[in-house]
PDB file of C-alpha atoms in Angstrom:
ATOM      1  CA  UNK G   1     118.809  91.989 109.192  1.00  0.00           C
ATOM      2  CA  UNK G   2     119.968  94.627 111.646  1.00  0.00           C
ATOM      3  CA  UNK G   3     117.617  97.484 112.368  1.00  0.00           C
ATOM      4  CA  UNK G   4     118.798 100.955 111.513  1.00  0.00           C
ATOM      5  CA  UNK G   5     118.133 103.805 113.931  1.00  0.00           C
ATOM      6  CA  UNK G   6     117.871 107.301 112.497  1.00  0.00           C
ATOM      7  CA  UNK G   7     116.909 110.632 113.993  1.00  0.00           C
ATOM      8  CA  UNK G   8     114.882 112.726 111.563  1.00  0.00           C
ATOM      9  CA  UNK G   9     113.101 116.066 111.594  1.00  0.00           C
ATOM     10  CA  UNK G  10     109.436 116.046 110.544  1.00  0.00           C
ATOM     11  CA  UNK G  11     107.349 119.158 110.894  1.00  0.00           C
ATOM     12  CA  UNK G  12     109.916 120.794 113.141  1.00  0.00           C
ATOM     13  CA  UNK G  13     110.004 117.863 115.583  1.00  0.00           C
ATOM     14  CA  UNK G  14     112.761 115.306 115.992  1.00  0.00           C
ATOM     15  CA  UNK G  15     111.754 111.655 115.758  1.00  0.00           C
ATOM     16  CA  UNK G  16     113.861 108.574 116.388  1.00  0.00           C
ATOM     17  CA  UNK G  17     112.911 106.086 113.689  1.00  0.00           C
ATOM     18  CA  UNK G  18     113.978 102.491 113.438  1.00  0.00           C
ATOM     19  CA  UNK G  19     113.587 100.093 110.547  1.00  0.00           C
ATOM     20  CA  UNK G  20     115.082  97.347 108.429  1.00  0.00           C
ATOM     21  CA  UNK G  21     115.621  99.659 105.475  1.00  0.00           C
ATOM     22  CA  UNK G  22     118.857 101.574 104.972  1.00  0.00           C
ATOM     23  CA  UNK G  23     119.440 104.824 106.848  1.00  0.00           C
ATOM     24  CA  UNK G  24     119.225 106.663 103.530  1.00  0.00           C
ATOM     25  CA  UNK G  25     115.835 105.116 102.760  1.00  0.00           C
ATOM     26  CA  UNK G  26     114.455 106.022 106.184  1.00  0.00           C
ATOM     27  CA  UNK G  27     115.731 109.581 105.769  1.00  0.00           C
ATOM     28  CA  UNK G  28     114.112 109.848 102.318  1.00  0.00           C
ATOM     29  CA  UNK G  29     110.779 108.645 103.707  1.00  0.00           C
ATOM     30  CA  UNK G  30     111.007 111.159 106.545  1.00  0.00           C
ATOM     31  CA  UNK G  31     111.899 113.919 104.065  1.00  0.00           C
ATOM     32  CA  UNK G  32     108.806 113.142 101.972  1.00  0.00           C
ATOM     33  CA  UNK G  33     106.606 113.251 105.062  1.00  0.00           C
ATOM     34  CA  UNK G  34     108.253 116.483 106.217  1.00  0.00           C
ATOM     35  CA  UNK G  35     107.465 118.066 102.834  1.00  0.00           C
ATOM     36  CA  UNK G  36     103.830 116.993 103.232  1.00  0.00           C
ATOM     37  CA  UNK G  37     103.687 118.522 106.722  1.00  0.00           C
ATOM     38  CA  UNK G  38     105.148 121.788 105.407  1.00  0.00           C
ATOM     39  CA  UNK G  39     102.614 121.804 102.542  1.00  0.00           C
ATOM     40  CA  UNK G  40      99.796 121.238 105.036  1.00  0.00           C
ATOM     41  CA  UNK G  41     101.090 124.047 107.274  1.00  0.00           C
ATOM     42  CA  UNK G  42     101.103 126.445 104.311  1.00  0.00           C
ATOM     43  CA  UNK G  43      97.614 125.439 103.182  1.00  0.00           C
ATOM     44  CA  UNK G  44      95.209 128.138 104.344  1.00  0.00           C
ATOM     45  CA  UNK G  45      92.260 125.724 104.141  1.00  0.00           C
ATOM     46  CA  UNK G  46      93.979 123.264 106.487  1.00  0.00           C
ATOM     47  CA  UNK G  47      94.657 125.840 109.204  1.00  0.00           C
ATOM     48  CA  UNK G  48      91.196 125.364 110.703  1.00  0.00           C
ATOM     49  CA  UNK G  49      91.591 121.565 110.900  1.00  0.00           C
ATOM     50  CA  UNK G  50      92.617 119.823 114.090  1.00  0.00           C
ATOM     51  CA  UNK G  51      95.767 117.661 114.171  1.00  0.00           C
ATOM     52  CA  UNK G  52      93.864 114.435 113.528  1.00  0.00           C
ATOM     53  CA  UNK G  53      92.097 115.924 110.507  1.00  0.00           C
ATOM     54  CA  UNK G  54      95.399 117.238 109.149  1.00  0.00           C
ATOM     55  CA  UNK G  55      96.977 113.787 109.485  1.00  0.00           C
ATOM     56  CA  UNK G  56      93.982 112.259 107.737  1.00  0.00           C
ATOM     57  CA  UNK G  57      94.237 114.768 104.884  1.00  0.00           C
ATOM     58  CA  UNK G  58      97.961 114.094 104.519  1.00  0.00           C
ATOM     59  CA  UNK G  59      97.290 110.351 104.427  1.00  0.00           C
ATOM     60  CA  UNK G  60      94.642 110.886 101.732  1.00  0.00           C
ATOM     61  CA  UNK G  61      97.029 113.020  99.681  1.00  0.00           C
ATOM     62  CA  UNK G  62      99.825 110.464  99.975  1.00  0.00           C
ATOM     63  CA  UNK G  63      97.452 107.612  99.053  1.00  0.00           C
ATOM     64  CA  UNK G  64      96.233 109.642  96.054  1.00  0.00           C
ATOM     65  CA  UNK G  65      99.791 110.242  94.848  1.00  0.00           C
ATOM     66  CA  UNK G  66     100.639 106.571  95.390  1.00  0.00           C
ATOM     67  CA  UNK G  67      97.625 105.434  93.372  1.00  0.00           C
ATOM     68  CA  UNK G  68      98.427 107.836  90.536  1.00  0.00           C
ATOM     69  CA  UNK G  69     102.034 106.598  90.456  1.00  0.00           C
ATOM     70  CA  UNK G  70     100.847 102.978  90.368  1.00  0.00           C
ATOM     71  CA  UNK G  71      98.539 103.788  87.461  1.00  0.00           C
ATOM     72  CA  UNK G  72     101.370 105.564  85.651  1.00  0.00           C
ATOM     73  CA  UNK G  73     103.687 102.608  86.277  1.00  0.00           C
ATOM     74  CA  UNK G  74     101.046 100.236  84.897  1.00  0.00           C
ATOM     75  CA  UNK G  75     100.740 102.351  81.743  1.00  0.00           C
ATOM     76  CA  UNK G  76     104.519 102.336  81.305  1.00  0.00           C
ATOM     77  CA  UNK G  77     104.619  98.576  81.900  1.00  0.00           C
ATOM     78  CA  UNK G  78     101.993  98.028  79.201  1.00  0.00           C
ATOM     79  CA  UNK G  79     103.864 100.303  76.820  1.00  0.00           C
ATOM     80  CA  UNK G  80     107.101  98.468  77.563  1.00  0.00           C
ATOM     81  CA  UNK G  81     105.415  95.118  76.887  1.00  0.00           C
ATOM     82  CA  UNK G  82     104.092  96.501  73.580  1.00  0.00           C
ATOM     83  CA  UNK G  83     107.579  97.742  72.635  1.00  0.00           C
ATOM     84  CA  UNK G  84     109.070  94.357  73.516  1.00  0.00           C
ATOM     85  CA  UNK G  85     106.516  92.613  71.284  1.00  0.00           C
ATOM     86  CA  UNK G  86     107.316  95.016  68.439  1.00  0.00           C
ATOM     87  CA  UNK G  87     111.043  94.417  68.946  1.00  0.00           C
ATOM     88  CA  UNK G  88     110.535  90.656  68.752  1.00  0.00           C
ATOM     89  CA  UNK G  89     108.472  91.042  65.593  1.00  0.00           C
ATOM     90  CA  UNK G  90     111.131  93.283  64.057  1.00  0.00           C
ATOM     91  CA  UNK G  91     113.890  90.854  65.032  1.00  0.00           C
ATOM     92  CA  UNK G  92     111.934  88.048  63.369  1.00  0.00           C
ATOM     93  CA  UNK G  93     111.473  90.190  60.250  1.00  0.00           C
ATOM     94  CA  UNK G  94     115.236  90.891  60.183  1.00  0.00           C
ATOM     95  CA  UNK G  95     115.915  87.138  60.271  1.00  0.00           C
ATOM     96  CA  UNK G  96     113.458  86.572  57.413  1.00  0.00           C
ATOM     97  CA  UNK G  97     115.053  89.319  55.351  1.00  0.00           C
ATOM     98  CA  UNK G  98     118.545  87.979  56.052  1.00  0.00           C
ATOM     99  CA  UNK G  99     117.417  84.570  54.761  1.00  0.00           C
ATOM    100  CA  UNK G 100     115.949  86.205  51.644  1.00  0.00           C
ATOM    101  CA  UNK G 101     119.194  88.084  51.021  1.00  0.00           C
ATOM    102  CA  UNK G 102     121.208  84.868  51.398  1.00  0.00           C
ATOM    103  CA  UNK G 103     118.873  83.084  48.949  1.00  0.00           C
ATOM    104  CA  UNK G 104     119.235  85.912  46.432  1.00  0.00           C
ATOM    105  CA  UNK G 105     123.023  85.758  46.740  1.00  0.00           C
ATOM    106  CA  UNK G 106     122.994  81.994  46.209  1.00  0.00           C
ATOM    107  CA  UNK G 107     120.654  82.177  43.222  1.00  0.00           C
ATOM    108  CA  UNK G 108     122.738  84.844  41.414  1.00  0.00           C
TER     109      UNK G 108
END
């Protein structure tokens, strides 16, 4: 797969990024990181941190969001599995009822 090269702006600086993902994907990733940098710059508590500490805090925040999204996805996956089981049970009940209706029609 050909590597895509994209220039992006993160925190007011231009970076030349390269990756196997599409240009759009790379730009979206850079946009997310840029938003995090802007949030960190606006955070009055983070102003006293050095650059390394700010990067660490951003990484922690991103990891926290990622973990929460994974947990949410897992909940939705479990709910979807439950719905699928209920749908199968309902489909089976519909078949049973259709057979009962056919038997009633025949026995009339």
